[in-house]
Amino acid sequence: MNLRRIHYYSGIVLCAFIGIHLFNHAYGILGADAHISMMTFLRMLYRNFVAEAILLAACGTQIVTGVALIRKHDRADKSTFYRLQIWSGLYLSLFLMIHLGAVLAGRWVLHLDTNFYFAAAGLNTFPFLLFFIPYYSFAILAITVHLAAIHSRKMQRNVLGLRPDHQALVMIAVGLLATILILYGMTGHFQGVEIPTAYGVLVGK
């Protein structure tokens, strides 16, 4: 099995979790309690040894194969979506390494429940929000852009009168709306969220 197939199949596994995870974050528009309640339910699917082992393996595989594929990329291809696929993939690799390390450290070192407040602490505290707002926003957009770029290159037919490249632009627009919705909820509708004392350690309190 070549690198592309390995990257493809591990990507399917990772996308399944990311879809669930982003749905959970979008649910946060109803408030922190609703977000945590939904997370508690969804964790029955993935918060177990087998699921987490598969997910960790998928993350590691995506990073390793993704970087390897980028090193072998076709430098003659100057198309916009091809370049977007490469740059979004690089950002996602970096994000996965940082985010996964942070979550594992939060659980095993700080002994925190990595729930709504684990992400919201940085998003609602100055000056940390200057880093975390673009950090999370670019991650959500990078996922959408990466998938849209692949779609534009692989799709061979029009759908609803839209060419594949226009379909990709619609996907990116949806990703942008999802980003705004998630940040809207995670920041208390842009009014700020009161962070429990236990999570103050994440922002030096």
PDB file of C-alpha atoms in Angstrom:
ATOM      1  CA  MET A   1       0.000   0.000   0.000  1.00  0.00           C
ATOM      2  CA  ASN A   2       1.517   3.343  -1.051  1.00  0.00           C
ATOM      3  CA  LEU A   3       1.729   6.547   0.958  1.00  0.00           C
ATOM      4  CA  ARG A   4      -1.292   8.139  -0.676  1.00  0.00           C
ATOM      5  CA  ARG A   5      -3.560   5.225   0.213  1.00  0.00           C
ATOM      6  CA  ILE A   6      -2.279   5.122   3.785  1.00  0.00           C
ATOM      7  CA  HIS A   7      -2.821   8.884   4.050  1.00  0.00           C
ATOM      8  CA  TYR A   8      -6.291   8.507   2.543  1.00  0.00           C
ATOM      9  CA  TYR A   9      -7.513   5.766   4.890  1.00  0.00           C
ATOM     10  CA  SER A  10      -6.054   7.317   8.032  1.00  0.00           C
ATOM     11  CA  GLY A  11      -7.632  10.584   6.896  1.00  0.00           C
ATOM     12  CA  ILE A  12     -11.074   8.968   6.759  1.00  0.00           C
ATOM     13  CA  VAL A  13     -10.690   7.799  10.360  1.00  0.00           C
ATOM     14  CA  LEU A  14      -9.494  11.215  11.479  1.00  0.00           C
ATOM     15  CA  CYS A  15     -12.226  13.069   9.579  1.00  0.00           C
ATOM     16  CA  ALA A  16     -14.896  10.933  11.251  1.00  0.00           C
ATOM     17  CA  PHE A  17     -13.668  12.080  14.663  1.00  0.00           C
ATOM     18  CA  ILE A  18     -13.129  15.682  13.549  1.00  0.00           C
ATOM     19  CA  GLY A  19     -16.701  15.820  12.259  1.00  0.00           C
ATOM     20  CA  ILE A  20     -18.017  14.665  15.649  1.00  0.00           C
ATOM     21  CA  HIS A  21     -15.651  17.023  17.470  1.00  0.00           C
ATOM     22  CA  LEU A  22     -16.629  20.091  15.432  1.00  0.00           C
ATOM     23  CA  PHE A  23     -20.312  19.263  15.814  1.00  0.00           C
ATOM     24  CA  ASN A  24     -19.747  19.198  19.572  1.00  0.00           C
ATOM     25  CA  HIS A  25     -18.000  22.588  19.437  1.00  0.00           C
ATOM     26  CA  ALA A  26     -20.756  24.065  17.274  1.00  0.00           C
ATOM     27  CA  TYR A  27     -23.230  22.833  19.875  1.00  0.00           C
ATOM     28  CA  GLY A  28     -21.476  25.202  22.259  1.00  0.00           C
ATOM     29  CA  ILE A  29     -23.545  28.033  20.814  1.00  0.00           C
ATOM     30  CA  LEU A  30     -26.207  26.800  23.274  1.00  0.00           C
ATOM     31  CA  GLY A  31     -23.809  27.381  26.152  1.00  0.00           C
ATOM     32  CA  ALA A  32     -21.079  25.614  28.105  1.00  0.00           C
ATOM     33  CA  ASP A  33     -23.468  23.245  29.890  1.00  0.00           C
ATOM     34  CA  ALA A  34     -24.999  22.111  26.588  1.00  0.00           C
ATOM     35  CA  HIS A  35     -21.537  21.617  25.090  1.00  0.00           C
ATOM     36  CA  ILE A  36     -20.363  19.513  28.054  1.00  0.00           C
ATOM     37  CA  SER A  37     -23.593  17.502  28.079  1.00  0.00           C
ATOM     38  CA  MET A  38     -23.194  16.674  24.387  1.00  0.00           C
ATOM     39  CA  MET A  39     -19.494  15.879  24.903  1.00  0.00           C
ATOM     40  CA  THR A  40     -20.356  13.485  27.735  1.00  0.00           C
ATOM     41  CA  PHE A  41     -22.705  11.646  25.375  1.00  0.00           C
ATOM     42  CA  LEU A  42     -20.288  11.596  22.427  1.00  0.00           C
ATOM     43  CA  ARG A  43     -17.419  10.378  24.597  1.00  0.00           C
ATOM     44  CA  MET A  44     -19.216   7.052  24.850  1.00  0.00           C
ATOM     45  CA  LEU A  45     -18.146   6.603  21.214  1.00  0.00           C
ATOM     46  CA  TYR A  46     -14.499   7.595  21.419  1.00  0.00           C
ATOM     47  CA  ARG A  47     -13.336   7.878  25.054  1.00  0.00           C
ATOM     48  CA  ASN A  48     -12.153   4.272  25.405  1.00  0.00           C
ATOM     49  CA  PHE A  49      -8.834   2.483  24.931  1.00  0.00           C
ATOM     50  CA  VAL A  50      -9.576   0.990  21.501  1.00  0.00           C
ATOM     51  CA  ALA A  51     -11.029   4.141  19.931  1.00  0.00           C
ATOM     52  CA  GLU A  52      -8.309   6.376  21.353  1.00  0.00           C
ATOM     53  CA  ALA A  53      -5.550   4.008  20.190  1.00  0.00           C
ATOM     54  CA  ILE A  54      -7.004   4.038  16.662  1.00  0.00           C
ATOM     55  CA  LEU A  55      -7.353   7.825  16.753  1.00  0.00           C
ATOM     56  CA  LEU A  56      -3.779   8.370  17.978  1.00  0.00           C
ATOM     57  CA  ALA A  57      -2.492   6.019  15.279  1.00  0.00           C
ATOM     58  CA  ALA A  58      -4.508   7.899  12.644  1.00  0.00           C
ATOM     59  CA  CYS A  59      -3.120  11.248  13.819  1.00  0.00           C
ATOM     60  CA  GLY A  60       0.461  10.017  13.760  1.00  0.00           C
ATOM     61  CA  THR A  61      -0.022   8.404  10.366  1.00  0.00           C
ATOM     62  CA  GLN A  62      -1.557  11.555   8.908  1.00  0.00           C
ATOM     63  CA  ILE A  63       1.352  13.701  10.085  1.00  0.00           C
ATOM     64  CA  VAL A  64       4.094  11.323   8.897  1.00  0.00           C
ATOM     65  CA  THR A  65       2.538  10.458   5.536  1.00  0.00           C
ATOM     66  CA  GLY A  66       1.380  14.039   4.971  1.00  0.00           C
ATOM     67  CA  VAL A  67       4.863  15.479   5.428  1.00  0.00           C
ATOM     68  CA  ALA A  68       6.323  12.706   3.254  1.00  0.00           C
ATOM     69  CA  LEU A  69       3.820  13.446   0.489  1.00  0.00           C
ATOM     70  CA  ILE A  70       4.545  17.168   0.661  1.00  0.00           C
ATOM     71  CA  ARG A  71       8.251  16.453   0.207  1.00  0.00           C
ATOM     72  CA  LYS A  72       7.377  14.477  -2.926  1.00  0.00           C
ATOM     73  CA  HIS A  73       4.824  16.953  -4.274  1.00  0.00           C
ATOM     74  CA  ASP A  74       4.679  17.958  -7.921  1.00  0.00           C
ATOM     75  CA  ARG A  75       6.517  21.282  -8.036  1.00  0.00           C
ATOM     76  CA  ALA A  76       5.343  21.808 -11.590  1.00  0.00           C
ATOM     77  CA  ASP A  77       1.720  22.062 -10.478  1.00  0.00           C
ATOM     78  CA  LYS A  78       1.100  25.759  -9.816  1.00  0.00           C
ATOM     79  CA  SER A  79      -2.689  25.561  -9.453  1.00  0.00           C
ATOM     80  CA  THR A  80      -4.257  27.483  -6.579  1.00  0.00           C
ATOM     81  CA  PHE A  81      -6.079  24.531  -5.048  1.00  0.00           C
ATOM     82  CA  TYR A  82      -2.969  22.355  -5.183  1.00  0.00           C
ATOM     83  CA  ARG A  83      -1.024  25.001  -3.276  1.00  0.00           C
ATOM     84  CA  LEU A  84      -3.911  25.371  -0.812  1.00  0.00           C
ATOM     85  CA  GLN A  85      -3.895  21.621  -0.270  1.00  0.00           C
ATOM     86  CA  ILE A  86      -0.191  21.682   0.602  1.00  0.00           C
ATOM     87  CA  TRP A  87      -0.270  24.720   2.909  1.00  0.00           C
ATOM     88  CA  SER A  88      -3.440  23.633   4.717  1.00  0.00           C
ATOM     89  CA  GLY A  89      -1.899  20.172   5.173  1.00  0.00           C
ATOM     90  CA  LEU A  90       1.228  21.674   6.705  1.00  0.00           C
ATOM     91  CA  TYR A  91      -0.818  23.746   9.146  1.00  0.00           C
ATOM     92  CA  LEU A  92      -2.932  20.742  10.102  1.00  0.00           C
ATOM     93  CA  SER A  93       0.192  18.676  10.792  1.00  0.00           C
ATOM     94  CA  LEU A  94       1.527  21.409  13.066  1.00  0.00           C
ATOM     95  CA  PHE A  95      -1.845  21.863  14.748  1.00  0.00           C
ATOM     96  CA  LEU A  96      -2.297  18.144  15.380  1.00  0.00           C
ATOM     97  CA  MET A  97       1.105  17.872  17.062  1.00  0.00           C
ATOM     98  CA  ILE A  98       0.511  20.908  19.302  1.00  0.00           C
ATOM     99  CA  HIS A  99      -3.138  20.218  20.076  1.00  0.00           C
ATOM    100  CA  LEU A 100      -2.710  16.518  20.751  1.00  0.00           C
ATOM    101  CA  GLY A 101       0.245  17.203  23.040  1.00  0.00           C
ATOM    102  CA  ALA A 102      -1.732  19.878  24.907  1.00  0.00           C
ATOM    103  CA  VAL A 103      -4.771  17.645  25.396  1.00  0.00           C
ATOM    104  CA  LEU A 104      -2.697  14.699  26.629  1.00  0.00           C
ATOM    105  CA  ALA A 105      -0.778  16.986  28.995  1.00  0.00           C
ATOM    106  CA  GLY A 106      -4.055  18.444  30.246  1.00  0.00           C
ATOM    107  CA  ARG A 107      -5.425  14.995  31.023  1.00  0.00           C
ATOM    108  CA  TRP A 108      -2.353  13.196  32.336  1.00  0.00           C
ATOM    109  CA  VAL A 109      -0.207  15.987  33.814  1.00  0.00           C
ATOM    110  CA  LEU A 110      -2.678  18.660  34.940  1.00  0.00           C
ATOM    111  CA  HIS A 111      -5.492  16.150  35.597  1.00  0.00           C
ATOM    112  CA  LEU A 112      -8.093  18.377  33.976  1.00  0.00           C
ATOM    113  CA  ASP A 113     -11.227  17.354  32.160  1.00  0.00           C
ATOM    114  CA  THR A 114     -10.420  18.520  28.615  1.00  0.00           C
ATOM    115  CA  ASN A 115     -13.924  19.805  28.023  1.00  0.00           C
ATOM    116  CA  PHE A 116     -15.399  23.126  26.894  1.00  0.00           C
ATOM    117  CA  TYR A 117     -13.381  25.112  29.430  1.00  0.00           C
ATOM    118  CA  PHE A 118     -10.075  23.586  28.394  1.00  0.00           C
ATOM    119  CA  ALA A 119     -10.388  25.297  25.000  1.00  0.00           C
ATOM    120  CA  ALA A 120     -12.328  28.321  26.251  1.00  0.00           C
ATOM    121  CA  ALA A 121      -9.676  29.326  28.812  1.00  0.00           C
ATOM    122  CA  GLY A 122      -7.306  30.663  26.172  1.00  0.00           C
ATOM    123  CA  LEU A 123     -10.086  31.994  23.952  1.00  0.00           C
ATOM    124  CA  ASN A 124     -11.486  34.195  26.721  1.00  0.00           C
ATOM    125  CA  THR A 125      -8.353  35.490  28.444  1.00  0.00           C
ATOM    126  CA  PHE A 126      -6.270  38.438  27.253  1.00  0.00           C
ATOM    127  CA  PRO A 127      -3.594  38.367  25.865  1.00  0.00           C
ATOM    128  CA  PHE A 128      -3.817  34.586  25.221  1.00  0.00           C
ATOM    129  CA  LEU A 129      -6.841  35.062  22.983  1.00  0.00           C
ATOM    130  CA  LEU A 130      -4.602  36.895  20.491  1.00  0.00           C
ATOM    131  CA  PHE A 131      -2.943  33.529  19.851  1.00  0.00           C
ATOM    132  CA  PHE A 132      -5.788  31.087  20.426  1.00  0.00           C
ATOM    133  CA  ILE A 133      -8.461  32.757  18.277  1.00  0.00           C
ATOM    134  CA  PRO A 134      -6.390  32.542  15.075  1.00  0.00           C
ATOM    135  CA  TYR A 135      -4.904  29.183  16.205  1.00  0.00           C
ATOM    136  CA  TYR A 136      -8.322  27.496  16.389  1.00  0.00           C
ATOM    137  CA  SER A 137      -9.844  29.471  13.516  1.00  0.00           C
ATOM    138  CA  PHE A 138      -7.073  28.538  11.089  1.00  0.00           C
ATOM    139  CA  ALA A 139      -7.365  24.897  12.165  1.00  0.00           C
ATOM    140  CA  ILE A 140     -11.066  24.703  11.309  1.00  0.00           C
ATOM    141  CA  LEU A 141     -10.501  26.545   8.046  1.00  0.00           C
ATOM    142  CA  ALA A 142      -7.474  24.402   7.201  1.00  0.00           C
ATOM    143  CA  ILE A 143      -9.569  21.233   7.496  1.00  0.00           C
ATOM    144  CA  THR A 144     -12.198  22.676   5.178  1.00  0.00           C
ATOM    145  CA  VAL A 145      -9.669  24.069   2.715  1.00  0.00           C
ATOM    146  CA  HIS A 146      -7.744  20.784   2.631  1.00  0.00           C
ATOM    147  CA  LEU A 147     -10.880  18.764   1.879  1.00  0.00           C
ATOM    148  CA  ALA A 148     -12.132  21.357  -0.602  1.00  0.00           C
ATOM    149  CA  ALA A 149      -8.812  21.377  -2.456  1.00  0.00           C
ATOM    150  CA  ILE A 150      -8.837  17.583  -2.732  1.00  0.00           C
ATOM    151  CA  HIS A 151     -12.477  17.693  -3.863  1.00  0.00           C
ATOM    152  CA  SER A 152     -11.727  20.227  -6.604  1.00  0.00           C
ATOM    153  CA  ARG A 153      -8.919  18.034  -7.938  1.00  0.00           C
ATOM    154  CA  LYS A 154     -10.733  14.690  -7.766  1.00  0.00           C
ATOM    155  CA  MET A 155     -14.314  15.616  -8.641  1.00  0.00           C
ATOM    156  CA  GLN A 156     -15.040  15.081 -12.323  1.00  0.00           C
ATOM    157  CA  ARG A 157     -18.587  16.377 -12.728  1.00  0.00           C
ATOM    158  CA  ASN A 158     -20.761  19.393 -12.030  1.00  0.00           C
ATOM    159  CA  VAL A 159     -23.238  19.282  -9.143  1.00  0.00           C
ATOM    160  CA  LEU A 160     -26.260  21.605  -9.047  1.00  0.00           C
ATOM    161  CA  GLY A 161     -24.732  23.498 -11.953  1.00  0.00           C
ATOM    162  CA  LEU A 162     -21.466  24.152 -10.111  1.00  0.00           C
ATOM    163  CA  ARG A 163     -18.066  23.178 -11.458  1.00  0.00           C
ATOM    164  CA  PRO A 164     -15.756  21.257  -9.078  1.00  0.00           C
ATOM    165  CA  ASP A 165     -13.709  24.379  -8.308  1.00  0.00           C
ATOM    166  CA  HIS A 166     -16.888  26.309  -7.478  1.00  0.00           C
ATOM    167  CA  GLN A 167     -18.084  23.414  -5.314  1.00  0.00           C
ATOM    168  CA  ALA A 168     -14.784  23.699  -3.438  1.00  0.00           C
ATOM    169  CA  LEU A 169     -15.373  27.410  -2.860  1.00  0.00           C
ATOM    170  CA  VAL A 170     -18.805  26.623  -1.395  1.00  0.00           C
ATOM    171  CA  MET A 171     -17.154  24.109   0.967  1.00  0.00           C
ATOM    172  CA  ILE A 172     -14.674  26.768   2.089  1.00  0.00           C
ATOM    173  CA  ALA A 173     -17.503  29.251   2.650  1.00  0.00           C
ATOM    174  CA  VAL A 174     -19.302  26.672   4.818  1.00  0.00           C
ATOM    175  CA  GLY A 175     -16.056  26.166   6.755  1.00  0.00           C
ATOM    176  CA  LEU A 176     -15.792  29.906   7.343  1.00  0.00           C
ATOM    177  CA  LEU A 177     -19.359  30.042   8.664  1.00  0.00           C
ATOM    178  CA  ALA A 178     -18.656  27.037  10.906  1.00  0.00           C
ATOM    179  CA  THR A 179     -15.556  28.786  12.256  1.00  0.00           C
ATOM    180  CA  ILE A 180     -17.541  31.903  13.154  1.00  0.00           C
ATOM    181  CA  LEU A 181     -20.319  29.824  14.739  1.00  0.00           C
ATOM    182  CA  ILE A 182     -17.887  27.814  16.873  1.00  0.00           C
ATOM    183  CA  LEU A 183     -15.933  30.869  18.024  1.00  0.00           C
ATOM    184  CA  TYR A 184     -19.230  32.630  18.711  1.00  0.00           C
ATOM    185  CA  GLY A 185     -20.231  29.857  21.082  1.00  0.00           C
ATOM    186  CA  MET A 186     -16.825  29.303  22.686  1.00  0.00           C
ATOM    187  CA  THR A 187     -16.525  32.980  23.582  1.00  0.00           C
ATOM    188  CA  GLY A 188     -20.005  33.308  25.088  1.00  0.00           C
ATOM    189  CA  HIS A 189     -21.377  34.975  21.956  1.00  0.00           C
ATOM    190  CA  PHE A 190     -18.302  37.246  21.933  1.00  0.00           C
ATOM    191  CA  GLN A 191     -19.123  38.456  25.449  1.00  0.00           C
ATOM    192  CA  GLY A 192     -16.621  36.228  27.233  1.00  0.00           C
ATOM    193  CA  VAL A 193     -16.988  33.057  29.298  1.00  0.00           C
ATOM    194  CA  GLU A 194     -16.360  32.754  33.030  1.00  0.00           C
ATOM    195  CA  ILE A 195     -13.579  30.184  33.388  1.00  0.00           C
ATOM    196  CA  PRO A 196     -13.648  27.872  36.450  1.00  0.00           C
ATOM    197  CA  THR A 197     -10.736  28.310  38.850  1.00  0.00           C
ATOM    198  CA  ALA A 198      -9.291  24.861  38.098  1.00  0.00           C
ATOM    199  CA  TYR A 199      -8.634  25.904  34.482  1.00  0.00           C
ATOM    200  CA  GLY A 200      -6.836  29.096  35.488  1.00  0.00           C
ATOM    201  CA  VAL A 201      -3.548  27.161  35.398  1.00  0.00           C
ATOM    202  CA  LEU A 202      -3.840  27.148  31.605  1.00  0.00           C
ATOM    203  CA  VAL A 203      -3.539  30.948  31.513  1.00  0.00           C
ATOM    204  CA  GLY A 204      -1.185  31.480  34.418  1.00  0.00           C
ATOM    205  CA  LYS A 205      -3.770  32.096  37.133  1.00  0.00           C
TER     206      LYS A 205
END
